[in-house]
Amino acid sequence: MNLLSSSAFCKSVKYDELNIIEISHPKFTAKICLQGAQILSFKPNKQADFLWLSDTVEYKKGRSLRGGIPICWPWFGVVDKNIGAVKNNIHSQAAHGFARTMLWKLHEIKESVHDVKISLCLESNPETLKDWPFTFKLFAHFSLSSHMNLSLETINTGSHAMCLTQALHTYFPTSDISKTSIHGFNKTHYIDALECWQEKQQTGKVTFDQEVDRIYQSDGEFLLDSPDQCLKLQTENSQSTVVWNPWIKKSLTLSQFSADDYRSMFCVESANALDDVVKIDPNESQFLSMTLSAG
Ligand code: TA6
């Protein structure tokens, strides 16, 4: 009997070309796309969805979906912005790695009246080895109840140490980007991707009145304050957090993104990016984790 047929809360539904696991639990509902192990929606009872998903999202094989939490792995951002130890092993020009566009396998479901724990797995294969010459097992462990935890586990199953960068590229909703702020970065240094990757220092809360694309050198706990919901984001094993809003001009270049979508979303991404490189020795593993809860 397969995992889903014995589940009380989970079922697989076809959306165009992709299979989505729909979870309907007494405490929450959620949707997880098997492609990319990408959670698209997490909505605790009596609360708004914690995640933003584009109204023009496309469920197509091999293409990342705009919204939810794309898993950027085994590199973050454009290849050339990674340090040598990472980029010298990459034989692809795709941004944000290959994990988000590959088909993962459902690995385990554990469920109770309190929560659903569901894990998906991606293993190295001839396709991944073409782009990145390391053998691995990658797990996305979701623990869902009235809050959401995602832990990305990388296991190095090869005989050589691997260096990677990664991000849980979370899209958040807001009813008004101009009244949205992020707390927890005061006095934190960041790299401004829009101003020649210069290092700067944050003063006070982060607000949005133009395109923002910054990699903050920080970990820990952040408060995401928008007009109709306040969320707490906690991270583990992440020393870099990316904050992004494309604003008006960049919005016009994005797939699955309407011209005014920048008003209703923002990204805060729990990452290991730029110099915050993860090195994993043979038979070792590393976890990058995030927890989202009502603020
Ligand atoms: O995380 C911010 C960022 O690197 C931006 O520079 C922008 O490229 C964004 O990710 C979205 O990238 P995508 O490839 O998903 O369109």
Coordinates of C-alpha atoms and ligand atoms in Angstrom, one line a residue:
M1 CA 0.0 0.0 0.0
N2 CA 1.5 3.3 -0.9
L3 CA 2.0 6.1 1.6
L4 CA -0.8 8.2 0.4
S5 CA -3.5 5.5 0.3
S6 CA -2.9 4.8 4.0
S7 CA -3.0 8.5 4.9
A8 CA -5.9 10.1 6.7
F9 CA -5.1 13.7 5.7
C10 CA -3.0 13.6 2.5
K11 CA -4.0 13.0 -1.1
S12 CA -2.3 13.5 -4.5
V13 CA -4.0 15.7 -7.0
K14 CA -2.9 16.5 -10.6
Y15 CA -2.5 20.2 -11.4
D16 CA -1.9 20.4 -15.1
E17 CA 1.5 18.6 -15.5
L18 CA 2.4 18.3 -11.8
N19 CA 1.3 16.2 -8.8
I20 CA 0.5 18.2 -5.7
I21 CA 0.0 16.6 -2.3
E22 CA -3.0 18.3 -0.7
I23 CA -3.1 18.0 3.1
S24 CA -6.4 18.7 4.9
H25 CA -5.8 18.4 8.7
P26 CA -8.0 19.5 11.6
K27 CA -5.4 22.2 12.4
F28 CA -4.4 23.4 8.9
T29 CA -4.4 22.9 5.2
A30 CA -1.3 22.7 3.0
K31 CA -0.2 21.9 -0.6
I32 CA 3.2 20.5 -1.5
C33 CA 4.3 20.0 -5.1
L34 CA 6.3 16.8 -5.7
Q35 CA 8.4 18.7 -8.2
G36 CA 11.0 20.7 -6.2
A37 CA 9.4 19.5 -2.9
Q38 CA 7.9 23.0 -3.0
I39 CA 5.3 23.9 -0.4
L40 CA 2.9 26.2 -2.1
S41 CA 0.4 26.9 0.7
F42 CA 0.3 26.6 4.5
K43 CA -2.9 27.9 6.1
P44 CA -3.5 27.3 9.8
N45 CA -7.2 27.3 10.8
K46 CA -8.7 30.8 11.2
Q47 CA -5.6 32.4 9.8
A48 CA -4.5 33.6 6.4
D49 CA -2.1 31.6 4.2
F50 CA 1.4 32.1 5.5
L51 CA 2.7 31.8 1.9
W52 CA 2.2 33.8 -1.3
L53 CA 1.6 32.1 -4.6
S54 CA 1.3 33.8 -7.9
D55 CA -2.2 34.0 -9.5
T56 CA -0.5 33.2 -12.8
V57 CA 1.5 30.2 -11.4
E58 CA 2.1 27.5 -14.0
Y59 CA 2.2 23.8 -13.1
K60 CA 4.7 22.7 -15.8
K61 CA 7.4 20.0 -15.7
G62 CA 10.9 21.3 -15.3
R63 CA 9.9 24.9 -14.4
S64 CA 10.0 26.4 -10.9
L65 CA 6.7 27.7 -9.6
R66 CA 6.5 31.4 -8.5
G67 CA 5.6 31.3 -4.9
G68 CA 5.6 29.2 -1.8
I69 CA 9.1 28.0 -0.8
P70 CA 11.3 27.1 -3.8
I71 CA 14.3 25.1 -2.6
C72 CA 17.4 26.7 -4.1
W73 CA 20.1 24.0 -3.9
P74 CA 23.1 23.1 -4.4
W75 CA 23.8 26.7 -5.3
F76 CA 22.0 30.0 -4.5
G77 CA 21.6 32.8 -7.1
V78 CA 23.6 33.1 -10.3
V79 CA 26.5 30.7 -10.6
D80 CA 29.2 33.4 -11.0
K81 CA 28.3 35.1 -7.7
N82 CA 29.3 32.0 -5.8
I83 CA 32.9 31.6 -4.5
G84 CA 35.3 29.3 -6.4
A85 CA 34.9 26.3 -4.1
V86 CA 31.2 26.3 -5.1
K87 CA 31.1 27.6 -8.7
N88 CA 34.1 25.6 -10.0
N89 CA 32.1 22.4 -9.6
I90 CA 28.9 23.7 -11.3
H91 CA 28.4 22.8 -15.0
S92 CA 25.2 24.8 -15.5
Q93 CA 24.2 28.4 -15.8
A94 CA 20.7 28.0 -14.2
A95 CA 20.1 30.3 -11.3
H96 CA 19.3 28.8 -7.9
G97 CA 20.5 25.2 -8.6
F98 CA 18.5 22.2 -9.9
A99 CA 16.6 20.9 -6.9
R100 CA 13.6 23.2 -7.4
T101 CA 12.8 21.8 -10.9
M102 CA 13.5 18.1 -10.4
L103 CA 10.9 15.5 -9.4
W104 CA 11.3 14.4 -5.7
K105 CA 10.0 11.2 -4.2
L106 CA 7.6 11.0 -1.3
H107 CA 9.7 9.3 1.4
E108 CA 7.6 9.2 4.7
I109 CA 4.4 10.4 6.2
K110 CA 3.7 10.4 9.9
E111 CA 0.4 11.9 11.0
S112 CA -1.6 12.4 14.2
V113 CA -4.4 14.7 15.4
H114 CA -1.6 17.1 16.4
D115 CA 0.4 17.3 13.2
V116 CA 1.6 15.9 9.9
K117 CA 5.3 15.1 9.4
I118 CA 6.0 14.5 5.7
S119 CA 9.4 14.0 4.1
L120 CA 10.4 14.1 0.4
C121 CA 13.7 12.9 -1.1
L122 CA 15.9 13.7 -4.1
E123 CA 18.9 11.5 -4.8
S124 CA 21.8 12.2 -7.2
N125 CA 21.3 10.7 -10.6
P126 CA 22.9 11.0 -14.1
E127 CA 21.0 14.3 -14.7
T128 CA 22.3 15.9 -11.5
L129 CA 25.8 14.5 -11.9
K130 CA 26.0 16.3 -15.3
D131 CA 25.5 19.7 -13.5
W132 CA 27.3 18.9 -10.2
P133 CA 29.7 15.9 -9.8
F134 CA 28.7 14.9 -6.2
T135 CA 26.5 12.0 -5.0
F136 CA 24.0 13.0 -2.4
K137 CA 20.7 12.3 -0.7
L138 CA 18.6 15.5 -0.1
F139 CA 15.5 15.4 2.2
A140 CA 12.9 18.1 2.7
H141 CA 11.3 17.4 6.1
F142 CA 8.1 19.2 6.7
S143 CA 6.5 19.3 10.2
L144 CA 3.1 21.0 10.0
S145 CA 0.6 21.9 12.7
S146 CA -0.5 25.3 13.8
H147 CA 3.0 26.4 12.7
M148 CA 5.3 25.2 9.9
N149 CA 8.8 23.8 10.1
L150 CA 10.9 22.9 7.0
S151 CA 14.3 21.3 7.4
L152 CA 16.5 20.7 4.4
E153 CA 18.9 17.8 5.0
T154 CA 21.9 17.2 2.8
I155 CA 23.7 13.9 3.1
N156 CA 27.1 13.5 1.3
T157 CA 27.0 9.9 0.1
G158 CA 30.2 10.3 -1.9
S159 CA 33.9 10.1 -1.2
H160 CA 34.8 13.8 -1.6
A161 CA 33.9 16.8 0.5
M162 CA 31.2 19.0 -1.2
C163 CA 30.8 22.8 -0.9
L164 CA 27.4 24.3 -1.6
T165 CA 25.1 27.3 -1.1
Q166 CA 21.4 27.1 -0.6
A167 CA 18.2 29.0 0.3
L168 CA 14.6 28.3 1.4
H169 CA 13.3 31.1 -1.0
T170 CA 10.1 31.9 0.9
Y171 CA 7.4 34.1 -0.7
F172 CA 5.2 36.0 1.8
P173 CA 1.9 37.7 1.2
T174 CA 1.0 41.3 2.1
S175 CA -2.1 43.4 1.4
D176 CA 0.2 46.5 1.1
I177 CA 3.9 46.3 0.6
S178 CA 4.2 50.0 1.5
K179 CA 2.9 49.2 5.0
T180 CA 5.1 46.1 5.5
S181 CA 8.3 45.9 7.6
I182 CA 10.8 43.3 8.7
H183 CA 12.2 43.5 12.3
G184 CA 15.4 41.8 13.5
F185 CA 18.0 43.2 11.1
N186 CA 18.9 46.4 13.0
K187 CA 22.7 47.1 12.8
T188 CA 23.2 43.9 10.7
H189 CA 25.6 44.1 7.7
Y190 CA 24.3 43.2 4.3
I191 CA 25.4 42.9 0.7
D192 CA 23.4 45.0 -1.7
A193 CA 23.0 43.1 -4.9
L194 CA 21.6 46.2 -6.5
E195 CA 24.6 48.4 -5.7
C196 CA 27.6 46.5 -7.0
W197 CA 27.4 44.0 -4.1
Q198 CA 28.6 46.6 -1.7
E199 CA 28.6 45.9 2.0
K200 CA 26.2 48.2 4.0
Q201 CA 24.7 48.3 7.5
Q202 CA 21.0 48.2 8.3
T203 CA 19.5 50.9 10.5
G204 CA 16.2 49.9 12.1
K205 CA 13.5 47.9 10.4
V206 CA 13.5 46.9 6.7
T207 CA 10.8 48.6 4.7
F208 CA 9.9 48.5 0.9
D209 CA 9.7 51.6 -1.3
Q210 CA 11.9 50.4 -4.2
E211 CA 13.5 47.2 -5.5
V212 CA 15.3 45.4 -2.6
D213 CA 17.7 42.5 -3.1
R214 CA 20.0 42.1 -0.1
I215 CA 21.9 39.3 1.6
Y216 CA 21.9 40.0 5.3
Q217 CA 24.7 38.4 7.3
S218 CA 22.5 37.2 10.1
D219 CA 20.7 34.3 11.6
G220 CA 18.1 33.9 14.3
E221 CA 14.6 35.3 14.5
F222 CA 12.7 37.9 12.4
L223 CA 9.3 39.5 12.7
L224 CA 7.4 39.9 9.4
D225 CA 4.9 42.7 10.0
S226 CA 2.3 43.3 7.2
P227 CA -1.1 45.0 7.6
D228 CA -3.1 41.8 8.0
Q229 CA -0.7 39.3 9.5
C230 CA 2.4 39.2 11.6
L231 CA 4.6 36.2 11.3
K232 CA 7.7 35.0 13.2
L233 CA 10.5 33.4 11.1
Q234 CA 13.1 31.4 13.0
T235 CA 16.1 29.9 11.3
E236 CA 18.8 27.3 12.2
N237 CA 22.2 26.8 10.6
S238 CA 21.7 29.9 8.4
Q239 CA 24.2 32.8 8.6
S240 CA 22.6 34.7 5.6
T241 CA 19.1 35.8 5.0
V242 CA 18.0 37.2 1.7
V243 CA 15.3 39.9 1.5
W244 CA 13.8 40.6 -2.0
N245 CA 11.1 42.6 -3.7
P246 CA 11.4 43.1 -7.4
W247 CA 9.4 46.4 -7.4
I248 CA 8.1 47.8 -10.7
K249 CA 10.8 47.4 -13.3
K250 CA 12.1 44.0 -12.4
S251 CA 8.5 42.7 -12.1
L252 CA 8.2 43.1 -15.9
T253 CA 11.0 40.6 -16.4
L254 CA 9.7 37.8 -14.2
S255 CA 7.8 34.7 -15.3
Q256 CA 4.4 33.9 -13.6
F257 CA 4.3 37.4 -12.2
S258 CA 1.8 40.2 -13.0
A259 CA 2.9 43.8 -13.2
D260 CA 1.5 44.8 -9.8
D261 CA 2.3 41.6 -8.0
Y262 CA 5.2 43.4 -6.3
R263 CA 2.6 45.2 -4.1
S264 CA 1.3 41.9 -2.6
M265 CA 4.5 39.9 -1.9
F266 CA 8.0 39.9 -0.5
C267 CA 10.7 37.3 0.1
V268 CA 12.7 36.6 3.2
E269 CA 14.9 33.6 2.5
S270 CA 16.7 31.5 5.1
A271 CA 20.0 30.8 3.3
N272 CA 23.6 29.9 3.3
A273 CA 24.7 32.3 0.5
L274 CA 27.9 34.1 -0.8
D275 CA 30.7 33.5 1.8
D276 CA 28.3 31.6 4.0
V277 CA 29.3 28.3 2.3
V278 CA 28.3 24.9 3.6
K279 CA 31.1 22.2 3.5
I280 CA 30.0 18.6 4.0
D281 CA 32.6 15.8 4.3
P282 CA 31.9 12.3 3.1
N283 CA 29.1 10.5 5.0
E284 CA 28.3 13.7 6.9
S285 CA 25.0 15.7 6.8
Q286 CA 23.9 19.3 7.2
F287 CA 20.5 20.8 8.1
L288 CA 19.2 24.2 7.1
S289 CA 15.9 24.8 9.0
M290 CA 13.2 27.4 9.2
T291 CA 10.1 27.7 11.4
L292 CA 7.1 29.9 10.6
S293 CA 4.6 30.8 13.3
A294 CA 2.0 33.5 14.1
G295 CA 3.9 36.5 15.4
Ligands
TA6_1 O1 16.5 35.7 -3.9 C1 16.5 36.9 -4.7 C2 16.8 36.5 -6.2 O2 18.1 35.9 -6.3 C3 16.5 37.7 -7.0 O3 17.8 38.3 -7.5 C4 15.6 37.2 -8.2 O4 16.4 36.6 -9.2 C5 14.8 36.1 -7.4 O5 15.8 35.5 -6.6 C6 14.0 35.2 -8.2 O6 14.7 34.3 -9.0 P1 13.9 33.3 -9.9 O7 15.0 32.5 -10.6 O8 13.1 32.4 -9.1 O9 13.1 34.2 -10.8

